[in-house]
CSV table of C-alpha atoms in Angstrom, one decimal:
chain,number,residue,atom,x,y,z
A,1,MET,CA,-68.4,51.4,24.6
A,2,ALA,CA,-68.7,47.6,23.8
A,3,LYS,CA,-68.6,48.4,20.0
A,4,SER,CA,-65.4,50.4,20.5
A,5,ASP,CA,-63.8,47.6,22.5
A,6,ARG,CA,-64.6,45.0,19.7
A,7,GLU,CA,-63.0,47.3,17.1
A,8,GLY,CA,-59.9,47.7,19.2
A,9,PHE,CA,-59.7,43.9,19.6
A,10,LYS,CA,-59.9,43.4,15.8
A,11,THR,CA,-57.1,45.9,15.3
A,12,VAL,CA,-54.8,44.0,17.8
A,13,GLU,CA,-55.7,40.7,16.0
A,14,ALA,CA,-54.7,42.2,12.6
A,15,ASP,CA,-51.5,43.5,14.1
A,16,LEU,CA,-50.7,40.0,15.5
A,17,ASN,CA,-51.3,38.4,12.1
A,18,GLU,CA,-49.1,40.9,10.4
A,19,LEU,CA,-46.4,40.3,13.0
A,20,ASP,CA,-46.6,36.5,12.5
A,21,GLU,CA,-46.2,37.0,8.8
A,22,LYS,CA,-43.1,39.1,9.3
A,23,ILE,CA,-41.7,36.4,11.7
A,24,GLN,CA,-42.3,33.7,9.1
A,25,ALA,CA,-40.7,35.8,6.4
A,26,HIS,CA,-37.7,36.5,8.6
A,27,ARG,CA,-37.4,32.8,9.3
A,28,LYS,CA,-37.5,32.0,5.6
A,29,HIS,CA,-34.9,34.6,5.0
A,30,ILE,CA,-32.6,33.1,7.7
A,31,PHE,CA,-33.2,29.6,6.3
A,32,HIS,CA,-32.3,30.7,2.8
A,33,ALA,CA,-29.2,32.5,4.1
A,34,VAL,CA,-28.1,29.4,6.0
A,35,VAL,CA,-28.7,27.2,2.9
A,36,TRP,CA,-26.7,29.5,0.7
A,37,LEU,CA,-23.9,29.6,3.4
A,38,VAL,CA,-23.8,25.8,3.5
A,39,VAL,CA,-23.7,25.7,-0.3
A,40,ILE,CA,-20.9,28.2,-0.4
A,41,LEU,CA,-18.9,26.3,2.3
A,42,ILE,CA,-19.3,23.0,0.4
A,43,ILE,CA,-18.2,24.6,-2.9
A,44,THR,CA,-15.3,26.2,-1.1
A,45,VAL,CA,-14.2,22.9,0.5
A,46,VAL,CA,-14.6,20.9,-2.7
A,47,GLY,CA,-12.8,23.6,-4.6
A,48,LEU,CA,-10.0,23.7,-2.1
A,49,GLU,CA,-9.7,19.9,-2.2
A,50,LEU,CA,-9.6,19.9,-6.0
A,51,TRP,CA,-7.0,22.7,-5.9
A,52,MET,CA,-4.9,20.7,-3.4
A,53,ALA,CA,-5.4,17.6,-5.6
A,54,VAL,CA,-4.0,19.2,-8.7
A,55,ARG,CA,-1.4,21.5,-7.1
A,56,SER,CA,2.3,20.8,-7.7
A,57,TYR,CA,5.0,21.8,-5.2
A,58,ASP,CA,8.7,22.5,-5.6
A,59,SER,CA,9.8,23.3,-2.0
A,60,TYR,CA,8.9,22.4,1.5
A,61,GLU,CA,8.9,23.8,5.1
A,62,VAL,CA,10.4,21.8,7.9
A,63,SER,CA,8.1,21.6,11.0
A,64,ASN,CA,10.2,19.2,13.0
A,65,SER,CA,13.8,18.0,12.6
A,66,ILE,CA,15.6,15.2,14.5
A,67,GLU,CA,19.2,14.2,14.2
A,68,ARG,CA,19.9,10.5,13.7
A,69,SER,CA,23.1,8.4,13.5
A,70,ASP,CA,22.3,5.2,11.7
A,71,SER,CA,24.6,3.0,9.7
A,72,ASP,CA,24.4,3.1,5.9
A,73,ALA,CA,23.2,-0.5,5.9
A,74,ALA,CA,20.0,0.3,7.7
A,75,LYS,CA,16.7,0.1,5.8
A,76,TYR,CA,13.4,1.8,6.6
A,77,LEU,CA,9.7,1.3,6.1
A,78,SER,CA,6.4,2.7,7.3
A,79,PHE,CA,4.5,0.5,9.7
A,80,CYS,CA,1.2,1.4,11.4
A,81,GLY,CA,1.9,5.1,11.3
A,82,ASN,CA,5.5,4.8,12.7
A,83,ILE,CA,8.9,3.9,11.4
A,84,ILE,CA,10.7,0.5,11.2
A,85,LYS,CA,14.5,0.5,10.9
A,86,TYR,CA,16.2,-2.8,10.3
A,87,SER,CA,19.7,-4.1,9.5
A,88,ASN,CA,21.8,-7.3,9.9
A,89,ASP,CA,21.9,-6.9,13.7
A,90,GLY,CA,18.3,-6.1,14.6
A,91,ILE,CA,15.0,-4.3,14.1
A,92,VAL,CA,13.9,-1.1,15.8
A,93,TYR,CA,10.4,0.5,15.9
A,94,THR,CA,10.2,4.2,16.7
A,95,ASP,CA,7.6,7.0,16.4
A,96,LYS,CA,8.1,10.1,14.2
A,97,ASN,CA,10.1,11.8,17.0
A,98,ASN,CA,12.6,8.9,16.9
A,99,GLU,CA,11.3,7.7,20.4
A,100,LEU,CA,11.8,3.9,20.9
A,101,ILE,CA,8.6,1.8,20.9
A,102,TRP,CA,10.3,-1.6,20.9
A,103,ASN,CA,13.4,-3.4,19.4
A,104,GLN,CA,14.5,-6.9,18.6
A,105,ALA,CA,18.2,-7.9,18.3
A,106,PHE,CA,19.3,-10.7,15.9
A,107,GLU,CA,22.0,-11.7,13.5
A,108,MET,CA,21.0,-12.1,9.9
A,109,ASN,CA,23.0,-12.0,6.7
A,110,THR,CA,20.1,-10.9,4.5
A,111,PRO,CA,17.2,-9.6,6.5
A,112,ASN,CA,13.9,-9.2,4.6
A,113,ILE,CA,10.5,-7.9,5.9
A,114,THR,CA,6.9,-8.8,4.9
A,115,VAL,CA,4.0,-6.9,6.3
A,116,CYS,CA,0.2,-7.4,6.6
A,117,GLU,CA,-1.8,-4.9,8.6
A,118,ASN,CA,-0.7,-5.0,12.3
A,119,TYR,CA,1.8,-7.9,11.8
A,120,LEU,CA,5.2,-8.2,10.2
A,121,ALA,CA,7.7,-11.0,9.8
A,122,VAL,CA,11.5,-10.4,9.5
A,123,TYR,CA,13.4,-13.3,8.0
A,124,ASP,CA,16.9,-14.2,6.9
A,125,LYS,CA,16.8,-15.1,3.2
A,126,GLY,CA,19.1,-18.1,2.8
A,127,GLY,CA,19.2,-18.5,6.6
A,128,SER,CA,16.9,-20.2,9.1
A,129,ASN,CA,15.4,-17.5,11.4
A,130,ILE,CA,12.0,-15.9,11.3
A,131,TYR,CA,10.6,-13.3,13.8
A,132,ILE,CA,6.9,-12.8,14.0
A,133,ILE,CA,6.2,-9.3,15.3
A,134,LYS,CA,3.0,-7.4,16.1
A,135,LYS,CA,2.6,-3.7,16.3
A,136,ASP,CA,2.9,-4.0,20.1
A,137,GLY,CA,6.2,-5.9,19.9
A,138,PRO,CA,7.9,-9.3,19.1
A,139,GLN,CA,5.7,-12.4,19.3
A,140,LYS,CA,7.6,-15.5,18.3
A,141,GLN,CA,10.9,-16.7,16.8
A,142,ILE,CA,10.8,-19.6,14.4
A,143,GLU,CA,13.9,-21.6,13.4
A,144,THR,CA,13.6,-23.6,10.2
A,145,THR,CA,15.5,-26.8,9.3
A,146,MET,CA,16.2,-25.6,5.7
A,147,PRO,CA,17.3,-22.4,4.0
A,148,ILE,CA,14.5,-19.8,3.6
A,149,GLU,CA,13.6,-18.5,0.2
A,150,THR,CA,10.7,-16.3,1.1
A,151,VAL,CA,8.1,-15.6,3.7
A,152,CYS,CA,4.5,-14.2,3.7
A,153,ILE,CA,2.5,-13.1,6.7
A,154,ALA,CA,-1.3,-12.8,7.2
A,155,LYS,CA,-3.1,-10.2,9.3
A,156,GLN,CA,-3.4,-12.6,12.3
A,157,GLY,CA,0.3,-13.5,12.3
A,158,THR,CA,0.2,-16.7,10.3
A,159,VAL,CA,3.2,-17.2,8.1
A,160,ALA,CA,3.9,-19.2,5.0
A,161,VAL,CA,7.5,-20.2,4.4
A,162,LEU,CA,9.1,-21.4,1.1
A,163,MET,CA,12.3,-23.4,1.8
A,164,LYS,CA,14.7,-25.2,-0.5
A,165,ASP,CA,16.9,-28.2,0.0
A,166,GLY,CA,18.8,-28.9,-3.3
A,167,ILE,CA,16.2,-29.3,-6.0
A,168,THR,CA,13.4,-30.1,-3.6
A,169,SER,CA,11.2,-27.3,-2.2
A,170,TYR,CA,9.0,-27.2,0.9
A,171,VAL,CA,6.2,-24.9,1.9
A,172,LYS,CA,5.1,-24.7,5.5
A,173,LEU,CA,2.4,-22.7,7.4
A,174,TYR,CA,2.9,-21.7,11.0
A,175,ASP,CA,0.6,-19.8,13.3
A,176,ARG,CA,1.9,-16.8,15.3
A,177,LYS,CA,2.9,-19.1,18.2
A,178,GLY,CA,5.2,-21.2,15.9
A,179,ASN,CA,2.9,-24.2,15.6
A,180,GLU,CA,2.9,-25.9,12.2
A,181,LEU,CA,-0.4,-25.8,10.5
A,182,ALA,CA,0.2,-27.3,7.0
A,183,ASN,CA,3.1,-28.4,4.8
A,184,GLY,CA,3.8,-29.4,1.2
A,185,VAL,CA,6.7,-30.8,-0.8
A,186,PHE,CA,7.5,-29.9,-4.4
A,187,TYR,CA,9.9,-32.0,-6.5
A,188,ALA,CA,11.6,-30.3,-9.5
A,189,GLU,CA,11.3,-33.3,-11.7
A,190,LYS,CA,7.5,-33.5,-11.2
A,191,GLY,CA,6.4,-30.0,-12.2
A,192,GLY,CA,9.0,-27.3,-11.9
A,193,ILE,CA,10.6,-25.2,-9.2
A,194,PRO,CA,8.6,-22.9,-6.8
A,195,ILE,CA,10.1,-19.4,-7.0
A,196,ASP,CA,7.5,-17.5,-5.0
A,197,ILE,CA,4.5,-17.9,-2.7
A,198,ALA,CA,1.6,-15.6,-1.7
A,199,LEU,CA,-0.7,-15.8,1.3
A,200,SER,CA,-4.1,-14.1,1.5
A,201,ASN,CA,-4.7,-11.6,4.4
A,202,ASP,CA,-7.0,-14.1,6.2
A,203,ALA,CA,-4.5,-17.0,5.7
A,204,GLN,CA,-7.2,-19.1,4.0
A,205,LYS,CA,-5.6,-19.1,0.5
A,206,LEU,CA,-2.1,-19.8,-0.6
A,207,ALA,CA,-0.7,-19.5,-4.1
A,208,VAL,CA,2.5,-21.2,-5.3
A,209,ASP,CA,4.4,-19.8,-8.4
A,210,MET,CA,6.4,-22.5,-10.2
A,211,VAL,CA,8.7,-22.3,-13.3
A,212,SER,CA,9.6,-25.1,-15.5
A,213,VAL,CA,11.9,-25.3,-18.5
A,214,MET,CA,11.4,-27.9,-21.2
A,215,ASP,CA,13.2,-28.0,-24.6
A,216,GLY,CA,14.4,-24.4,-23.9
A,217,ASN,CA,10.9,-23.1,-23.4
A,218,VAL,CA,9.9,-21.5,-20.1
A,219,LYS,CA,6.5,-22.0,-18.6
A,220,SER,CA,5.1,-20.5,-15.4
A,221,THR,CA,2.3,-22.2,-13.4
A,222,ILE,CA,0.4,-20.7,-10.5
A,223,THR,CA,-1.5,-23.1,-8.2
A,224,PHE,CA,-4.1,-21.9,-5.7
A,225,TYR,CA,-4.8,-23.8,-2.4
A,226,ASN,CA,-7.7,-23.1,-0.1
A,227,PHE,CA,-7.5,-24.2,3.6
A,228,GLY,CA,-11.1,-23.3,4.4
A,229,SER,CA,-14.3,-25.4,3.9
A,230,VAL,CA,-14.2,-25.0,0.1
A,231,GLY,CA,-10.7,-26.4,-0.2
A,232,GLN,CA,-11.5,-29.3,2.0
A,233,ASN,CA,-13.7,-30.7,-0.7
A,234,GLU,CA,-10.9,-30.6,-3.3
A,235,ILE,CA,-7.9,-32.9,-3.8
A,236,ASN,CA,-5.0,-31.6,-1.8
A,237,ASN,CA,-7.0,-28.3,-1.2
A,238,ASN,CA,-6.2,-27.4,-4.8
A,239,VAL,CA,-8.8,-24.9,-6.1
A,240,GLY,CA,-7.2,-23.7,-9.4
A,241,VAL,CA,-4.2,-24.0,-11.7
A,242,TYR,CA,-3.1,-21.4,-14.3
A,243,SER,CA,-0.3,-22.0,-16.7
A,244,TYR,CA,1.5,-19.5,-19.0
A,245,ALA,CA,3.7,-20.7,-21.8
A,246,ASP,CA,6.8,-18.6,-22.8
A,247,THR,CA,6.3,-16.5,-19.7
A,248,LEU,CA,8.4,-16.0,-16.6
A,249,ILE,CA,6.5,-15.0,-13.5
A,250,PRO,CA,9.1,-14.2,-10.8
A,251,GLU,CA,6.7,-12.5,-8.3
A,252,ILE,CA,3.2,-13.0,-6.9
A,253,GLU,CA,1.5,-11.3,-3.9
A,254,TYR,CA,-1.9,-11.2,-2.3
A,255,ILE,CA,-2.9,-7.6,-1.7
A,256,SER,CA,-6.2,-8.5,0.2
A,257,ASN,CA,-8.3,-11.5,0.9
A,258,GLU,CA,-9.8,-11.4,-2.6
A,259,ARG,CA,-7.0,-10.0,-4.9
A,260,MET,CA,-3.7,-11.3,-6.0
A,261,ILE,CA,-1.2,-9.8,-8.4
A,262,ALA,CA,1.3,-11.8,-10.6
A,263,VAL,CA,4.2,-9.9,-12.2
A,264,ALA,CA,5.4,-11.5,-15.4
A,265,ASP,CA,8.1,-10.5,-17.9
A,266,ASN,CA,5.5,-9.5,-20.5
A,267,GLN,CA,2.4,-8.7,-18.5
A,268,VAL,CA,0.8,-8.1,-15.1
A,269,ILE,CA,-2.0,-10.6,-14.2
A,270,LEU,CA,-4.7,-9.6,-11.6
A,271,PHE,CA,-6.6,-12.4,-9.9
A,272,THR,CA,-9.8,-12.1,-7.9
A,273,GLY,CA,-12.1,-14.4,-5.9
A,274,ASP,CA,-13.1,-15.2,-2.4
A,275,GLN,CA,-12.6,-19.0,-2.6
A,276,LYS,CA,-11.4,-20.0,-6.1
A,277,PRO,CA,-9.4,-17.2,-7.6
A,278,GLN,CA,-9.8,-16.4,-11.3
A,279,VAL,CA,-8.1,-14.0,-13.7
A,280,ASP,CA,-9.9,-10.7,-13.5
A,281,SER,CA,-7.7,-8.7,-15.9
A,282,GLN,CA,-4.3,-8.6,-17.6
A,283,ILE,CA,-2.1,-5.6,-18.3
A,284,PHE,CA,0.2,-6.3,-21.3
A,285,LEU,CA,3.5,-4.4,-21.3
A,286,LYS,CA,4.3,-2.2,-24.3
A,287,GLY,CA,8.0,-2.0,-23.6
A,288,ASP,CA,10.9,-3.3,-21.6
A,289,LEU,CA,9.9,-3.5,-18.0
A,290,GLU,CA,12.2,-1.5,-15.8
A,291,SER,CA,10.3,-1.6,-12.5
A,292,ILE,CA,6.9,-2.2,-10.9
A,293,ALA,CA,5.2,-1.1,-7.7
A,294,TYR,CA,1.8,-1.8,-6.2
A,295,ASP,CA,-0.4,-1.4,-3.1
A,296,GLU,CA,-4.0,-2.4,-2.3
A,297,LYS,CA,-5.4,0.1,-4.8
A,298,TYR,CA,-3.0,0.6,-7.7
A,299,VAL,CA,-0.2,-0.9,-9.7
A,300,ALA,CA,2.5,1.2,-11.4
A,301,VAL,CA,4.5,0.0,-14.3
A,302,VAL,CA,7.7,1.7,-15.5
A,303,THR,CA,8.9,0.8,-19.0
A,304,HIS,CA,11.8,2.1,-21.1
A,305,ASN,CA,11.1,4.6,-23.9
A,306,GLN,CA,13.1,3.4,-27.0
A,307,GLY,CA,14.7,6.2,-29.0
A,308,ASN,CA,13.0,9.0,-27.1
A,309,GLU,CA,14.6,11.9,-25.2
A,310,VAL,CA,12.4,11.0,-22.2
A,311,SER,CA,13.7,7.7,-21.0
A,312,HIS,CA,11.0,6.3,-18.7
A,313,HIS,CA,7.3,5.8,-19.2
A,314,ILE,CA,5.1,5.5,-16.1
A,315,ALA,CA,1.6,4.0,-16.3
A,316,MET,CA,-0.6,3.5,-13.3
A,317,TYR,CA,-3.6,1.2,-13.2
A,318,ASP,CA,-6.3,0.3,-10.7
A,319,MET,CA,-6.8,-3.2,-9.5
A,320,LYS,CA,-9.4,-3.8,-12.3
A,321,GLY,CA,-6.7,-3.1,-14.9
A,322,LYS,CA,-8.1,0.3,-15.8
A,323,LEU,CA,-5.5,2.9,-16.8
A,324,MET,CA,-5.5,5.8,-14.3
A,325,MET,CA,-2.6,7.9,-15.6
A,326,GLU,CA,0.4,8.0,-17.9
A,327,ASN,CA,3.5,10.2,-17.5
A,328,ASP,CA,7.1,10.4,-18.6
A,329,SER,CA,10.1,11.0,-16.5
A,330,THR,CA,13.8,11.7,-17.1
A,331,LEU,CA,14.7,10.9,-13.5
A,332,GLU,CA,17.2,8.0,-13.4
A,333,PHE,CA,15.6,6.3,-10.4
A,334,SER,CA,16.8,3.5,-8.2
A,335,GLN,CA,13.6,2.9,-6.3
A,336,ILE,CA,9.9,3.0,-6.9
A,337,GLU,CA,7.1,2.5,-4.3
A,338,PHE,CA,3.7,3.6,-3.2
A,339,LEU,CA,3.4,5.7,-0.1
A,340,ASP,CA,0.6,5.2,2.5
A,341,ASN,CA,-1.4,8.0,0.8
A,342,HIS,CA,-1.3,6.0,-2.5
A,343,GLU,CA,1.0,8.5,-4.2
A,344,LEU,CA,3.8,7.0,-6.3
A,345,CYS,CA,7.3,7.9,-5.3
A,346,ILE,CA,10.3,7.4,-7.6
A,347,ASN,CA,13.8,8.4,-6.4
A,348,ASN,CA,17.5,7.9,-6.6
A,349,ASP,CA,20.1,8.9,-4.0
A,350,TYR,CA,19.4,12.6,-4.1
A,351,SER,CA,16.3,13.3,-6.2
A,352,CYS,CA,12.6,12.3,-6.0
A,353,GLU,CA,9.3,12.7,-7.8
A,354,LEU,CA,5.8,12.1,-6.4
A,355,TYR,CA,2.9,11.3,-8.7
A,356,THR,CA,-0.8,11.1,-7.9
A,357,ALA,CA,-3.2,8.6,-9.5
A,358,HIS,CA,-4.6,11.4,-11.6
A,359,GLY,CA,-1.2,12.0,-13.3
A,360,ILE,CA,-0.2,15.1,-11.3
A,361,LEU,CA,3.5,15.5,-10.6
A,362,ARG,CA,2.9,16.4,-7.0
A,363,PHE,CA,6.5,17.1,-6.0
A,364,SER,CA,9.9,17.1,-7.7
A,365,TYR,CA,13.0,18.0,-5.7
A,366,THR,CA,16.8,17.4,-5.5
A,367,PHE,CA,18.2,17.3,-2.0
A,368,ASP,CA,21.7,18.2,-0.8
A,369,LYS,CA,21.6,15.1,1.5
A,370,GLU,CA,21.2,11.4,0.6
A,371,ILE,CA,17.6,10.1,0.6
A,372,HIS,CA,17.0,7.0,2.8
A,373,LYS,CA,13.2,7.0,2.8
A,374,ILE,CA,10.2,9.2,2.0
A,375,MET,CA,6.9,8.6,3.8
A,376,SER,CA,3.5,10.3,3.8
A,377,SER,CA,2.3,11.7,7.1
A,378,GLY,CA,-1.1,12.9,8.2
A,379,VAL,CA,-3.6,14.9,6.0
A,380,GLY,CA,-2.6,17.1,3.1
A,381,PRO,CA,0.9,17.6,1.7
A,382,SER,CA,2.7,16.4,4.8
A,383,TYR,CA,5.6,14.0,4.6
A,384,ILE,CA,8.6,12.5,6.5
A,385,PHE,CA,11.9,12.8,4.8
A,386,MET,CA,14.6,10.5,6.1
A,387,LEU,CA,17.8,12.0,4.9
A,388,ASP,CA,21.4,11.3,5.7
A,389,GLY,CA,21.8,12.2,9.4
A,390,VAL,CA,18.3,13.7,9.9
A,391,ILE,CA,14.6,13.0,10.0
A,392,GLU,CA,12.5,15.9,8.8
A,393,GLU,CA,8.7,16.2,9.3
A,394,VAL,CA,7.7,18.6,6.5
A,395,ARG,CA,4.9,20.3,4.6
A,396,LEU,CA,5.1,21.0,0.9
A,397,GLN,CA,4.8,24.5,-0.3
């Protein structure tokens, strides 16, 4: 009897081992199935993203439409995911459904806006008023004693102001409460005329762009000032001077704390540096410059094609000067700009083209209503079309 019991026990033990092997095999099968499923999902997602990245569209579907009745003089821009509208008599901030967030009334002959992250400044070019405004609403009004040429704003609300009184120019820095932080005077007879300024996002660095003419020759000079600890060890906080003979540089702008772009008549100069900016790269133009646009990632240059059927050549570079894409367009555009999704938008009153950094013509369309503004919206091919009398939230198809 005992022997029979032991044999039966061995049989049960063998059965349990066999069962355990089957369980382990089943688990491996499930694991391999899950791994393959994840791989397939990743390939599908990547493939879908690549397909979306290279896909072109020629129509769209309207998901939301709102009537609007703005004056033709109103201008628009995207700000912190919503919409700024401004004109001679004020500035209005609304969401995508045209619901009011805040507004500020004023009277300006030539209103201009400069933006840095959650702050903007609206100023009257040739006038004396500046309004410092945060995403949450107006913060401070500053009234200058001399006509304003241009204004820059930093991410904490500090503003740099270039003013002119005859042939003498003045640069002043104010904090967001209107307190003066620094100032400088520039005399034309001592080194030229300032025509633009640029303020870094952290307000630690200021660049002044000056032009001088001697014996019929034009020279542009960019001087960098540092208001931090590094600049305090330098004479007049001056941490660098760059001069360019036979070159006119009408525009400079900081696009981050470390990078500044200078637009010349024959090249685009990219500066970099935390404390003492240096030339990082230069993009030399191969034709007559028609227009230029840039954001924190890319710079797009449009030049004229001489003697070709295609009239405009578009070249896009990254901020190291590397060529990202080239394309030609026959669209007679009146405006060029980067959208928040880093796509390049060129348009006239009724037609637009959208280009990606990979050279894909994302969207080309001619509307039956006048275009006031095109903005990217959300994820994927979603946009806001601000047309004459209507705001449309759309998805390309």
